[in-house]
Short mmCIF file of C-alpha atoms in Angstrom, two decimals:
data_model
loop_
_atom_site.label_atom_id
_atom_site.label_comp_id
_atom_site.label_asym_id
_atom_site.label_seq_id
_atom_site.Cartn_x
_atom_site.Cartn_y
_atom_site.Cartn_z
CA MET A 1 0.20 -0.14 -0.07
CA ALA A 2 1.19 3.46 -0.53
CA ASP A 3 -0.09 6.80 -1.84
CA PRO A 4 -0.09 7.74 -4.64
CA ILE A 5 3.04 9.42 -6.83
CA THR A 6 2.46 12.57 -8.46
CA VAL A 7 4.64 11.85 -11.93
CA GLU A 8 4.63 15.12 -14.17
CA ASP A 9 7.87 13.95 -16.49
CA PRO A 10 6.40 12.00 -19.13
CA ASP A 11 9.82 10.41 -19.37
CA ASP A 12 9.85 9.69 -15.81
CA PRO A 13 11.88 5.97 -15.94
CA ARG A 14 9.19 4.13 -13.84
CA LEU A 15 6.16 5.30 -16.38
CA ALA A 16 8.02 3.05 -19.30
CA ASP A 17 5.37 0.15 -18.47
CA TYR A 18 3.38 2.20 -20.31
CA THR A 19 4.54 4.41 -23.58
CA GLY A 20 3.67 4.24 -26.72
CA LEU A 21 0.35 1.80 -25.93
CA THR A 22 -0.69 2.44 -29.96
CA ASP A 23 2.19 0.98 -31.20
CA VAL A 24 1.39 -2.48 -31.80
CA GLU A 25 3.90 -4.42 -33.02
CA LEU A 26 6.41 -2.21 -30.33
CA ARG A 27 4.28 -3.96 -28.13
CA ARG A 28 3.52 -7.47 -28.93
CA ARG A 29 7.21 -7.83 -28.80
CA ARG A 30 7.95 -5.55 -25.59
CA GLU A 31 5.03 -7.35 -23.32
CA PRO A 32 5.78 -10.95 -23.45
CA ALA A 33 9.32 -10.22 -23.51
CA GLU A 34 8.77 -8.15 -19.88
CA GLY A 35 6.34 -10.41 -18.60
CA LEU A 36 3.58 -7.48 -18.49
CA PHE A 37 0.08 -6.84 -20.33
CA ILE A 38 -1.95 -3.68 -19.18
CA ALA A 39 -5.27 -4.25 -18.10
CA GLU A 40 -7.37 -0.95 -19.00
CA GLY A 41 -10.36 0.54 -17.96
CA GLU A 42 -11.85 0.00 -13.73
CA LYS A 43 -13.74 -3.68 -14.23
CA VAL A 44 -11.08 -4.86 -16.66
CA ILE A 45 -8.37 -4.00 -13.57
CA ARG A 46 -10.46 -6.11 -10.81
CA ARG A 47 -11.23 -8.33 -13.04
CA ALA A 48 -7.42 -8.78 -13.21
CA ARG A 49 -7.17 -9.19 -10.15
CA ASP A 50 -9.10 -10.57 -8.48
CA ALA A 51 -7.98 -13.77 -11.85
CA GLY A 52 -5.14 -13.66 -8.69
CA TYR A 53 -2.30 -11.37 -11.20
CA GLU A 54 -0.41 -9.64 -9.63
CA MET A 55 0.57 -5.64 -10.41
CA ARG A 56 3.66 -3.75 -11.44
CA SER A 57 1.35 -0.81 -11.33
CA MET A 58 -1.63 1.54 -11.83
CA LEU A 59 -1.14 4.84 -14.10
CA LEU A 60 -4.45 6.95 -13.12
CA SER A 61 -5.19 10.47 -14.36
CA ALA A 62 -6.66 12.01 -10.49
CA LYS A 63 -10.16 11.80 -10.86
CA TRP A 64 -9.65 7.69 -10.85
CA VAL A 65 -7.57 7.13 -7.81
CA ASP A 66 -10.29 7.45 -5.62
CA VAL A 67 -13.12 5.14 -7.37
CA MET A 68 -9.77 3.14 -7.22
CA ARG A 69 -9.23 3.92 -3.14
CA ASP A 70 -10.00 0.23 -2.30
CA VAL A 71 -7.68 -1.71 -4.94
CA ILE A 72 -4.40 0.85 -4.19
CA ASP A 73 -4.98 -0.16 -0.40
CA GLU A 74 -4.59 -3.45 -1.01
CA LEU A 75 -1.64 -3.81 -3.22
CA PRO A 76 2.14 -3.49 -1.94
CA ALA A 77 2.45 -2.32 -6.69
CA PRO A 78 2.99 1.99 -7.62
CA VAL A 79 0.39 3.79 -8.29
CA TYR A 80 1.06 7.21 -10.75
CA ALA A 81 -0.62 9.76 -10.42
CA VAL A 82 -1.23 11.60 -13.82
CA SER A 83 -2.70 14.21 -15.86
CA PRO A 84 -5.04 13.20 -19.16
CA GLU A 85 -2.44 15.18 -21.26
CA LEU A 86 0.29 13.20 -19.86
CA ALA A 87 -1.44 10.28 -19.96
CA GLU A 88 -1.65 11.00 -22.70
CA ARG A 89 1.99 11.58 -24.59
CA VAL A 90 2.64 8.80 -22.44
CA THR A 91 0.56 6.32 -24.26
CA GLY A 92 -0.27 8.38 -27.39
CA TYR A 93 -3.21 7.84 -26.74
CA HIS A 94 -6.64 10.15 -24.90
CA VAL A 95 -6.74 7.30 -22.08
CA HIS A 96 -10.99 7.52 -22.70
CA ARG A 97 -11.29 5.43 -19.60
CA GLY A 98 -8.24 6.63 -17.18
CA ALA A 99 -7.23 3.54 -15.67
CA LEU A 100 -4.34 1.87 -16.73
CA ALA A 101 -2.81 -1.30 -14.69
CA SER A 102 0.27 -2.86 -15.79
CA MET A 103 0.14 -6.29 -14.79
CA ARG A 104 2.24 -9.10 -14.19
CA ARG A 105 1.82 -12.21 -16.85
CA LYS A 106 1.43 -15.47 -15.62
CA PRO A 107 2.70 -18.62 -16.44
CA LEU A 108 0.97 -19.92 -19.38
CA PRO A 109 0.35 -23.94 -18.78
CA THR A 110 0.09 -26.80 -21.37
CA ALA A 111 -2.30 -28.33 -23.20
CA ALA A 112 -1.24 -31.06 -21.50
CA ASP A 113 -2.60 -29.21 -17.80
CA LEU A 114 -5.81 -27.73 -19.10
CA LEU A 115 -7.43 -31.41 -21.76
CA ARG A 116 -6.70 -32.65 -17.80
CA THR A 117 -10.24 -31.51 -16.81
CA ALA A 118 -11.25 -29.91 -19.08
CA ARG A 119 -14.70 -31.48 -21.94
CA ARG A 120 -15.11 -28.27 -23.45
CA VAL A 121 -12.03 -26.77 -25.51
CA ALA A 122 -12.36 -24.78 -28.69
CA VAL A 123 -8.34 -24.24 -31.18
CA MET A 124 -7.36 -21.86 -32.65
CA GLU A 125 -5.36 -21.84 -36.22
CA SER A 126 -3.51 -18.15 -36.80
CA VAL A 127 -6.08 -16.25 -35.74
CA ASN A 128 -4.30 -13.03 -36.00
CA ASP A 129 -6.49 -9.56 -35.29
CA HIS A 130 -6.38 -9.19 -31.49
CA THR A 131 -10.38 -7.78 -31.54
CA ASN A 132 -11.51 -11.24 -33.05
CA ILE A 133 -9.26 -12.91 -30.28
CA GLY A 134 -11.03 -11.21 -27.26
CA ALA A 135 -14.83 -12.14 -29.18
CA ILE A 136 -14.23 -15.44 -29.23
CA PHE A 137 -12.99 -15.53 -26.00
CA ARG A 138 -15.80 -13.71 -23.55
CA SER A 139 -17.99 -16.03 -26.36
CA ALA A 140 -16.28 -18.64 -24.68
CA ALA A 141 -16.74 -17.81 -21.38
CA ALA A 142 -20.30 -17.12 -22.47
CA LEU A 143 -21.16 -19.63 -23.18
CA GLY A 144 -19.02 -22.49 -21.37
CA MET A 145 -16.23 -23.44 -22.68
CA ASP A 146 -14.19 -25.02 -20.95
CA ALA A 147 -10.45 -23.76 -22.28
CA VAL A 148 -9.20 -22.58 -25.00
CA LEU A 149 -5.61 -24.00 -27.64
CA LEU A 150 -3.78 -21.79 -29.54
CA SER A 151 -1.59 -22.03 -32.67
CA PRO A 152 1.93 -20.48 -32.24
CA ASP A 153 0.80 -17.62 -34.62
CA CYS A 154 -2.33 -16.89 -33.20
CA ALA A 155 -1.96 -13.24 -31.16
CA ASP A 156 -2.38 -12.38 -28.04
CA PRO A 157 -4.66 -13.27 -25.29
CA LEU A 158 -2.86 -10.28 -22.97
CA TYR A 159 -2.47 -7.61 -25.71
CA ARG A 160 -4.57 -4.84 -24.47
CA ARG A 161 -7.78 -3.93 -27.17
CA SER A 162 -8.44 -8.14 -26.39
CA VAL A 163 -8.38 -7.59 -23.39
CA LYS A 164 -11.13 -4.93 -23.26
CA VAL A 165 -12.80 -7.28 -26.15
CA SER A 166 -12.93 -9.68 -23.94
CA MET A 167 -14.69 -7.94 -21.38
CA GLY A 168 -12.13 -9.98 -19.13
CA ALA A 169 -13.49 -12.50 -20.24
CA VAL A 170 -9.65 -13.64 -21.17
CA PHE A 171 -8.86 -14.11 -17.54
CA SER A 172 -11.30 -16.34 -16.56
CA VAL A 173 -11.09 -19.34 -20.10
CA PRO A 174 -7.78 -20.67 -19.17
CA TYR A 175 -5.32 -21.36 -22.47
CA ALA A 176 -1.88 -22.99 -23.52
CA ARG A 177 -0.07 -22.05 -26.83
CA LEU A 178 0.50 -25.27 -29.44
CA ASP A 179 4.31 -24.98 -29.84
CA THR A 180 4.06 -27.31 -33.02
CA TRP A 181 0.80 -27.02 -35.60
CA PRO A 182 -0.59 -29.30 -36.62
CA GLY A 183 1.78 -31.98 -34.75
CA ASP A 184 0.02 -31.44 -31.11
CA LEU A 185 -3.32 -31.72 -32.49
CA LYS A 186 -2.55 -35.30 -31.35
CA THR A 187 -2.07 -34.78 -28.05
CA VAL A 188 -5.17 -33.50 -27.65
CA ARG A 189 -6.66 -36.64 -29.76
CA GLU A 190 -5.19 -38.32 -26.66
CA ALA A 191 -6.78 -37.01 -24.32
CA GLY A 192 -9.73 -38.71 -25.64
CA PHE A 193 -11.05 -35.40 -27.77
CA THR A 194 -13.51 -35.65 -30.83
CA LEU A 195 -11.50 -32.93 -33.36
CA LEU A 196 -13.67 -31.39 -35.34
CA ALA A 197 -12.17 -28.61 -37.46
CA LEU A 198 -15.78 -25.54 -38.73
CA THR A 199 -15.87 -25.16 -41.82
CA PRO A 200 -18.09 -23.79 -44.86
CA ASP A 201 -17.49 -26.67 -47.46
CA GLU A 202 -20.61 -28.72 -48.17
CA ARG A 203 -18.75 -32.49 -47.40
CA ALA A 204 -19.02 -31.20 -43.00
CA ALA A 205 -22.32 -32.50 -41.17
CA SER A 206 -24.02 -29.52 -40.01
CA LEU A 207 -23.68 -28.83 -36.33
CA ASP A 208 -26.82 -29.42 -35.63
CA GLU A 209 -26.42 -33.02 -36.74
CA ALA A 210 -23.21 -34.08 -36.20
CA ALA A 211 -24.85 -33.34 -31.85
CA PRO A 212 -21.70 -32.72 -30.73
CA HIS A 213 -22.95 -31.96 -27.63
CA ARG A 214 -23.61 -35.50 -27.16
CA MET A 215 -19.09 -36.32 -27.62
CA ASP A 216 -17.74 -36.97 -24.27
CA ARG A 217 -14.66 -34.56 -25.02
CA VAL A 218 -15.09 -31.62 -28.19
CA ALA A 219 -11.75 -29.68 -29.52
CA LEU A 220 -13.89 -27.48 -31.56
CA MET A 221 -11.17 -25.92 -33.97
CA LEU A 222 -12.02 -22.67 -35.85
CA GLY A 223 -9.42 -20.58 -38.31
CA ALA A 224 -9.14 -16.64 -38.90
CA GLU A 225 -11.64 -14.96 -40.42
CA GLY A 226 -11.00 -14.96 -44.29
CA ALA A 227 -8.97 -17.64 -44.91
CA GLY A 228 -10.68 -20.40 -42.40
CA LEU A 229 -8.70 -23.49 -41.18
CA SER A 230 -5.61 -24.64 -43.58
CA ALA A 231 -5.66 -27.75 -45.40
CA ARG A 232 -3.40 -29.37 -43.23
CA ALA A 233 -5.96 -28.14 -40.82
CA LEU A 234 -9.22 -29.93 -41.57
CA THR A 235 -6.78 -32.79 -42.71
CA ALA A 236 -5.74 -33.68 -39.19
CA ALA A 237 -8.96 -33.43 -37.82
CA ASP A 238 -11.29 -36.26 -36.86
CA ALA A 239 -14.66 -34.76 -38.56
CA TRP A 240 -15.95 -31.11 -39.84
CA VAL A 241 -18.95 -29.59 -38.94
CA ARG A 242 -20.50 -26.64 -40.29
CA ILE A 243 -22.96 -24.00 -39.55
CA PRO A 244 -26.04 -24.66 -42.11
CA MET A 245 -26.48 -21.66 -43.88
CA SER A 246 -28.98 -19.90 -46.13
CA HIS A 247 -29.55 -17.01 -48.51
CA GLY A 248 -26.28 -17.91 -50.31
CA VAL A 249 -24.24 -16.55 -47.22
CA ASP A 250 -20.43 -16.79 -47.75
CA SER A 251 -20.37 -16.43 -43.80
CA LEU A 252 -20.55 -15.55 -40.92
CA ASN A 253 -17.36 -13.48 -39.07
CA VAL A 254 -15.81 -15.31 -37.36
CA GLY A 255 -17.03 -13.82 -33.48
CA ALA A 256 -20.46 -15.08 -34.72
CA ALA A 257 -19.94 -17.97 -36.24
CA ALA A 258 -17.07 -19.62 -32.97
CA ALA A 259 -20.27 -18.68 -31.26
CA VAL A 260 -22.68 -20.27 -32.50
CA ALA A 261 -20.45 -23.27 -32.73
CA PHE A 262 -19.86 -23.42 -29.17
CA TYR A 263 -23.15 -23.57 -28.19
CA ALA A 264 -23.99 -25.64 -30.35
CA VAL A 265 -21.20 -27.53 -28.76
CA ALA A 266 -21.98 -26.89 -24.77
CA THR A 267 -25.19 -26.98 -24.65
CA GLY A 268 -27.18 -30.02 -23.23
CA ARG A 269 -24.51 -30.53 -20.73
CA PRO A 270 -25.22 -30.14 -17.32
CA ARG A 271 -24.44 -27.05 -16.31
CA PRO A 272 -22.74 -24.64 -13.41
CA MET B 1 -24.49 3.27 -70.73
CA ALA B 2 -22.08 6.30 -71.03
CA ASP B 3 -18.21 6.57 -70.89
CA PRO B 4 -17.09 7.46 -67.09
CA ILE B 5 -16.89 11.74 -66.89
CA THR B 6 -13.49 12.92 -65.14
CA VAL B 7 -13.95 15.29 -62.95
CA GLU B 8 -11.55 17.64 -60.88
CA ASP B 9 -13.70 19.85 -59.01
CA PRO B 10 -14.31 18.82 -55.27
CA ASP B 11 -17.41 20.74 -55.90
CA ASP B 12 -18.91 20.10 -59.49
CA PRO B 13 -22.92 19.39 -58.27
CA ARG B 14 -22.27 16.23 -60.20
CA LEU B 15 -20.96 14.57 -56.87
CA ALA B 16 -23.48 16.03 -54.37
CA ASP B 17 -24.53 12.31 -53.75
CA TYR B 18 -20.88 11.75 -51.77
CA THR B 19 -20.09 15.06 -49.99
CA GLY B 20 -19.45 14.35 -45.95
CA LEU B 21 -19.53 10.38 -45.97
CA THR B 22 -18.18 10.41 -42.04
CA ASP B 23 -20.57 13.62 -41.37
CA VAL B 24 -23.30 10.26 -39.36
CA GLU B 25 -25.48 13.66 -38.91
CA LEU B 26 -25.17 15.25 -41.91
CA ARG B 27 -25.91 11.54 -43.97
CA ARG B 28 -28.49 9.88 -41.32
CA ARG B 29 -30.74 13.42 -42.42
CA ARG B 30 -29.86 13.46 -45.95
CA GLU B 31 -29.57 8.98 -47.74
CA PRO B 32 -33.44 8.63 -46.10
CA ALA B 33 -34.74 12.59 -47.11
CA GLU B 34 -33.58 12.16 -50.72
CA GLY B 35 -34.13 8.13 -51.21
CA LEU B 36 -30.73 7.63 -51.55
CA PHE B 37 -28.18 5.31 -49.70
CA ILE B 38 -23.84 4.08 -50.52
CA ALA B 39 -22.76 1.64 -51.55
CA GLU B 40 -18.53 1.09 -50.61
CA GLY B 41 -17.01 -1.44 -52.93
CA GLU B 42 -16.58 -3.90 -55.68
CA LYS B 43 -19.13 -6.64 -53.62
CA VAL B 44 -21.51 -4.84 -52.14
CA ILE B 45 -21.98 -2.48 -55.07
CA ARG B 46 -22.88 -6.27 -57.16
CA ARG B 47 -24.81 -7.26 -54.89
CA ALA B 48 -26.64 -3.90 -54.30
CA ARG B 49 -27.57 -3.76 -58.22
CA ASP B 50 -28.38 -8.06 -57.64
CA ALA B 51 -30.68 -7.08 -55.00
CA GLY B 52 -32.55 -4.81 -57.34
CA TYR B 53 -31.87 -1.50 -56.43
CA GLU B 54 -30.47 1.29 -59.38
CA MET B 55 -27.91 2.97 -59.88
CA ARG B 56 -27.62 6.65 -59.59
CA SER B 57 -24.30 7.21 -60.44
CA MET B 58 -21.36 5.98 -59.61
CA LEU B 59 -17.40 6.91 -57.96
CA LEU B 60 -14.31 4.90 -59.20
CA SER B 61 -10.62 5.89 -59.16
CA ALA B 62 -9.40 5.77 -62.84
CA LYS B 63 -8.42 2.13 -61.22
CA TRP B 64 -11.13 0.21 -60.61
CA VAL B 65 -13.32 1.65 -63.84
CA ASP B 66 -12.20 -1.26 -65.38
CA VAL B 67 -13.21 -3.50 -62.87
CA MET B 68 -16.42 -2.75 -63.17
CA ARG B 69 -17.02 -2.33 -67.09
CA ASP B 70 -19.37 -4.67 -67.09
CA VAL B 71 -21.66 -3.03 -64.37
CA ILE B 72 -20.47 0.63 -66.03
CA ASP B 73 -21.66 -0.67 -69.48
CA GLU B 74 -25.55 -2.31 -68.92
CA LEU B 75 -26.31 0.69 -66.55
CA PRO B 76 -28.41 3.63 -67.33
CA ALA B 77 -26.19 5.99 -64.86
CA PRO B 78 -23.57 8.18 -65.13
CA VAL B 79 -19.52 7.04 -63.49
CA TYR B 80 -17.84 9.71 -62.65
CA ALA B 81 -14.14 8.75 -62.54
CA VAL B 82 -11.95 10.50 -59.88
CA SER B 83 -8.52 10.43 -58.42
CA PRO B 84 -8.11 9.06 -55.32
CA GLU B 85 -7.06 12.96 -54.23
CA LEU B 86 -10.72 13.68 -55.02
CA ALA B 87 -12.63 11.61 -54.35
CA GLU B 88 -10.97 11.73 -50.14
CA ARG B 89 -11.88 15.65 -50.66
CA VAL B 90 -15.85 15.20 -51.23
CA THR B 91 -15.98 12.33 -49.29
CA GLY B 92 -13.62 13.20 -46.52
CA TYR B 93 -11.89 10.12 -45.44
CA HIS B 94 -9.76 7.31 -48.09
CA VAL B 95 -11.99 5.51 -49.51
CA HIS B 96 -10.39 2.25 -49.69
CA ARG B 97 -12.50 -0.19 -52.52
CA GLY B 98 -11.94 3.09 -54.65
CA ALA B 99 -15.35 2.39 -56.04
CA LEU B 100 -18.71 4.32 -54.27
CA ALA B 101 -21.95 3.87 -55.95
CA SER B 102 -25.36 6.02 -55.26
CA MET B 103 -28.01 3.78 -55.14
CA ARG B 104 -32.09 4.77 -55.02
CA ARG B 105 -33.84 2.76 -52.54
CA LYS B 106 -37.07 1.28 -53.19
CA PRO B 107 -39.46 1.83 -50.92
CA LEU B 108 -40.15 -0.76 -47.47
CA PRO B 109 -42.46 -2.97 -47.97
CA THR B 110 -45.18 -3.28 -44.96
CA ALA B 111 -44.55 -4.87 -41.79
CA ALA B 112 -48.36 -6.95 -42.75
CA ASP B 113 -45.81 -7.89 -45.55
CA LEU B 114 -43.62 -9.59 -44.68
CA LEU B 115 -45.36 -11.93 -42.19
CA ARG B 116 -47.40 -13.70 -44.34
CA THR B 117 -44.81 -15.72 -45.76
CA ALA B 118 -42.03 -15.22 -43.06
CA ARG B 119 -41.97 -17.85 -40.22
CA ARG B 120 -39.09 -17.28 -38.37
CA VAL B 121 -38.58 -13.67 -38.30
CA ALA B 122 -36.00 -10.90 -35.97
CA VAL B 123 -37.58 -8.04 -34.00
CA MET B 124 -35.46 -5.14 -33.43
CA GLU B 125 -35.77 -2.80 -29.99
CA SER B 126 -33.26 0.98 -30.47
CA VAL B 127 -30.55 -1.05 -32.46
CA ASN B 128 -29.35 2.30 -33.04
CA ASP B 129 -24.76 1.10 -33.43
CA HIS B 130 -24.46 0.74 -37.46
CA THR B 131 -21.76 -1.57 -36.93
CA ASN B 132 -24.79 -3.38 -35.01
CA ILE B 133 -27.11 -3.61 -37.55
CA GLY B 134 -24.17 -4.67 -39.84
CA ALA B 135 -23.66 -7.76 -37.94
CA ILE B 136 -26.86 -8.82 -37.13
CA PHE B 137 -28.04 -8.41 -40.84
CA ARG B 138 -25.41 -10.27 -41.69
CA SER B 139 -27.12 -13.36 -38.65
CA ALA B 140 -30.21 -13.09 -39.86
CA ALA B 141 -29.91 -13.83 -43.53
CA ALA B 142 -27.11 -16.40 -42.54
CA LEU B 143 -28.89 -18.03 -40.53
CA GLY B 144 -32.24 -18.56 -42.26
CA MET B 145 -34.69 -14.97 -40.59
CA ASP B 146 -37.03 -15.41 -43.35
CA ALA B 147 -37.33 -11.04 -42.49
CA VAL B 148 -36.33 -7.95 -39.96
CA LEU B 149 -38.79 -5.81 -38.20
CA LEU B 150 -37.28 -2.34 -36.19
CA SER B 151 -38.96 -0.50 -33.96
CA PRO B 152 -39.03 3.14 -35.35
CA ASP B 153 -35.33 4.09 -33.76
CA CYS B 154 -33.15 1.93 -35.00
CA ALA B 155 -30.76 2.54 -37.32
CA ASP B 156 -30.69 2.34 -40.66
CA PRO B 157 -29.86 -1.08 -41.80
CA LEU B 158 -28.59 0.56 -44.74
CA TYR B 159 -26.12 3.85 -43.85
CA ARG B 160 -22.72 2.94 -45.89
CA ARG B 161 -21.29 0.87 -42.80
CA SER B 162 -24.73 -0.83 -41.82
CA VAL B 163 -24.16 -2.03 -45.18
CA LYS B 164 -20.95 -3.36 -45.52
CA VAL B 165 -20.60 -4.62 -41.90
CA SER B 166 -23.24 -6.99 -43.55
CA MET B 167 -21.30 -8.08 -46.49
CA GLY B 168 -24.83 -6.51 -48.17
CA ALA B 169 -27.15 -9.34 -46.56
CA VAL B 170 -28.84 -5.74 -45.27
CA PHE B 171 -30.12 -6.71 -49.50
CA SER B 172 -31.41 -10.28 -49.08
CA VAL B 173 -33.00 -10.04 -45.60
CA PRO B 174 -36.67 -8.20 -46.35
CA TYR B 175 -37.01 -5.28 -44.15
CA ALA B 176 -40.02 -3.18 -42.31
CA ARG B 177 -40.16 -0.61 -39.84
CA LEU B 178 -43.24 -1.08 -37.28
CA ASP B 179 -45.06 2.56 -36.92
CA THR B 180 -45.58 2.22 -33.24
CA TRP B 181 -43.66 0.50 -30.35
CA PRO B 182 -44.24 -1.74 -29.11
CA GLY B 183 -48.29 -1.80 -30.28
CA ASP B 184 -47.98 -3.40 -32.91
CA LEU B 185 -46.11 -5.68 -32.09
CA LYS B 186 -50.10 -7.00 -31.85
CA THR B 187 -50.00 -7.30 -35.41
CA VAL B 188 -47.29 -10.03 -35.57
CA ARG B 189 -48.94 -11.81 -32.86
CA GLU B 190 -52.10 -11.24 -34.68
CA ALA B 191 -50.65 -12.93 -37.93
CA GLY B 192 -50.02 -15.98 -35.49
CA PHE B 193 -45.97 -15.62 -34.23
CA THR B 194 -45.18 -16.60 -31.00
CA LEU B 195 -43.56 -13.03 -29.49
CA LEU B 196 -40.20 -14.20 -27.47
CA ALA B 197 -38.24 -11.71 -25.65
CA LEU B 198 -34.62 -12.61 -25.51
CA THR B 199 -32.77 -11.50 -22.01
CA PRO B 200 -30.68 -12.59 -20.01
CA ASP B 201 -33.53 -12.25 -16.68
CA GLU B 202 -33.14 -16.04 -15.01
CA ARG B 203 -36.12 -16.02 -15.23
CA ALA B 204 -36.78 -16.81 -18.59
CA ALA B 205 -36.30 -20.11 -20.22
CA SER B 206 -33.42 -21.47 -21.38
CA LEU B 207 -33.59 -21.86 -25.77
CA ASP B 208 -32.28 -24.85 -25.86
CA GLU B 209 -34.79 -26.38 -23.52
CA ALA B 210 -37.55 -23.73 -25.12
CA ALA B 211 -36.63 -25.06 -28.53
CA PRO B 212 -38.49 -22.28 -30.44
CA HIS B 213 -37.40 -24.21 -34.06
CA ARG B 214 -40.67 -26.29 -33.63
CA MET B 215 -42.51 -23.53 -32.95
CA ASP B 216 -44.49 -22.88 -36.37
CA ARG B 217 -43.43 -18.75 -36.19
CA VAL B 218 -41.65 -16.96 -34.56
CA ALA B 219 -40.42 -13.78 -33.46
CA LEU B 220 -37.00 -13.06 -31.94
CA MET B 221 -37.30 -10.24 -30.23
CA LEU B 222 -33.55 -8.19 -29.46
CA GLY B 223 -32.41 -5.39 -27.76
CA ALA B 224 -29.18 -3.30 -28.57
CA GLU B 225 -25.88 -4.23 -26.97
CA GLY B 226 -25.30 -2.47 -22.78
CA ALA B 227 -29.85 -2.08 -22.44
CA GLY B 228 -31.17 -4.87 -23.75
CA LEU B 229 -34.83 -5.03 -24.11
CA SER B 230 -36.83 -2.22 -22.76
CA ALA B 231 -39.74 -2.73 -19.67
CA ARG B 232 -42.42 -2.68 -22.70
CA ALA B 233 -41.65 -5.01 -24.95
CA LEU B 234 -41.01 -7.69 -22.34
CA THR B 235 -44.36 -7.18 -20.91
CA ALA B 236 -45.73 -6.93 -24.71
CA ALA B 237 -43.64 -10.61 -25.60
CA ASP B 238 -45.51 -14.34 -25.08
CA ALA B 239 -42.97 -16.02 -23.92
CA TRP B 240 -38.61 -15.00 -22.37
CA VAL B 241 -35.56 -17.20 -23.59
CA ARG B 242 -32.15 -16.55 -22.45
CA ILE B 243 -29.07 -18.35 -23.89
CA PRO B 244 -27.45 -20.60 -21.21
CA MET B 245 -24.53 -18.71 -19.97
CA SER B 246 -21.18 -19.46 -18.16
CA HIS B 247 -18.78 -18.96 -15.44
CA GLY B 248 -20.21 -15.93 -14.55
CA VAL B 249 -19.53 -13.42 -17.63
CA ASP B 250 -23.03 -11.14 -18.34
CA SER B 251 -23.81 -11.23 -21.82
CA LEU B 252 -22.66 -12.13 -24.59
CA ASN B 253 -21.75 -8.87 -27.54
CA VAL B 254 -25.52 -8.27 -29.57
CA GLY B 255 -24.02 -9.20 -32.45
CA ALA B 256 -23.00 -12.90 -31.10
CA ALA B 257 -26.28 -13.46 -29.02
CA ALA B 258 -28.58 -12.59 -31.84
CA ALA B 259 -26.21 -15.03 -33.82
CA VAL B 260 -26.45 -17.67 -31.70
CA ALA B 261 -30.96 -17.40 -30.92
CA PHE B 262 -30.95 -16.63 -35.18
CA TYR B 263 -29.18 -20.35 -35.21
CA ALA B 264 -31.24 -21.55 -31.62
CA VAL B 265 -34.96 -20.47 -33.89
CA ALA B 266 -34.27 -21.31 -37.47
CA THR B 267 -31.81 -25.01 -37.04
CA GLY B 268 -34.09 -28.30 -37.55
CA ARG B 269 -36.14 -26.75 -40.48
CA PRO B 270 -35.40 -27.59 -43.69
CA ARG B 271 -33.31 -25.68 -45.33
CA PRO B 272 -33.37 -24.56 -48.55
#
């Protein structure tokens, strides 16, 4: 617990965690390397804390110090109070919600860890848009998926934009990264999961006919917006499933498709 | 059919349909009053034409003239060829896809017209975000909803952003505006529809238990992101349904919720 420290110099090294937040490439390199991520806004910061992430520091404009008082009081991390103008100079954008926290990453579980207890798993291939990753985690959490597995080239669920769009669901749905793709899918199968690839291909069984909610353990594979699953990933699956479509529409957006598929996979199970 | 007309003056009155496209308030007033809407990008323009909308004019940068040659050749509307810089000065933004068309609106059908033949209808209350409207139409088209009814204060499905996000689905799913809300819902009930209100309220029946796909005619009512359906709309419904949720998540975003509900309502029907 410490009193907020007023900082007036944008080059103060204590603010280094927050510099250049709009530079996606920079942050993409820095954040995992330095073991941090940024949570933005009161609700998301509280959810990160409740999920057991440790805080490195907080950056608040003055009026947020009172709102976050209980968080400040219980934590050993320093709190920097700054003007909105200084926050903008440091981060590179207008911080709408007035509160940022730099959080310490936790070691990720392994896929094997997650597969031991999960029964419904989403497997994403090459989803590298931060908004889509966040939206998919939000739906995964709401619709009862137990875990998410990411191919090595998926975007970072803890990137600021992903965290925000997910409304903090990236903290509540455990996830792991697969080391080799699609090779590591065999670990998933060996753990007793049926690998279902979601594809618009007409040869796929429609989700309602496939009735995945009656299967014991399901790993639902999703590809990126536009490209969909790769041929290698489709080949590695046990079966293909598709969302029945009308009106000659090519496809749903990946967020809508994921939500429908999660619902189809999870519904019918007893709920917590 | 006419040869493209090169325009070099941003104040040329023939470009008036395209001025100030980034000014949402201006366009919101002008477009319905002048009976036009803007389609952006080759795919969307072609879909508008295929859906029977008449073109008032096209605004193309030079390299798009060849791509759109077949459309230009068959249409009586003038085509204005401009530089990307001039397009930006007129419209107020960088036109990424290089092609804009001003299309003539068609008279909207009445709700009674649509209800005569439809069996699955989405009813939106106060959805006034253009992106959400577009996303919901895209899902409605893909997942087999027959028509959309809008409360008087819903946003315009033909606003440029809605059209784009819908990928042109606003042209393929017929829609009507209700004059009074929620009073006109009785017309829907009188046409033989069961009015199902989608709500996170715990007293609602879960969608899988309610099994709306077994109902003869269903009107699924959706509220706006955040607020959800109003108390008046909930009262006017025949029954409440909810998407079963886990992990203590408050809600899905409205696009994901709509997709799941459309799937639940439409699945199990014979498909075209």
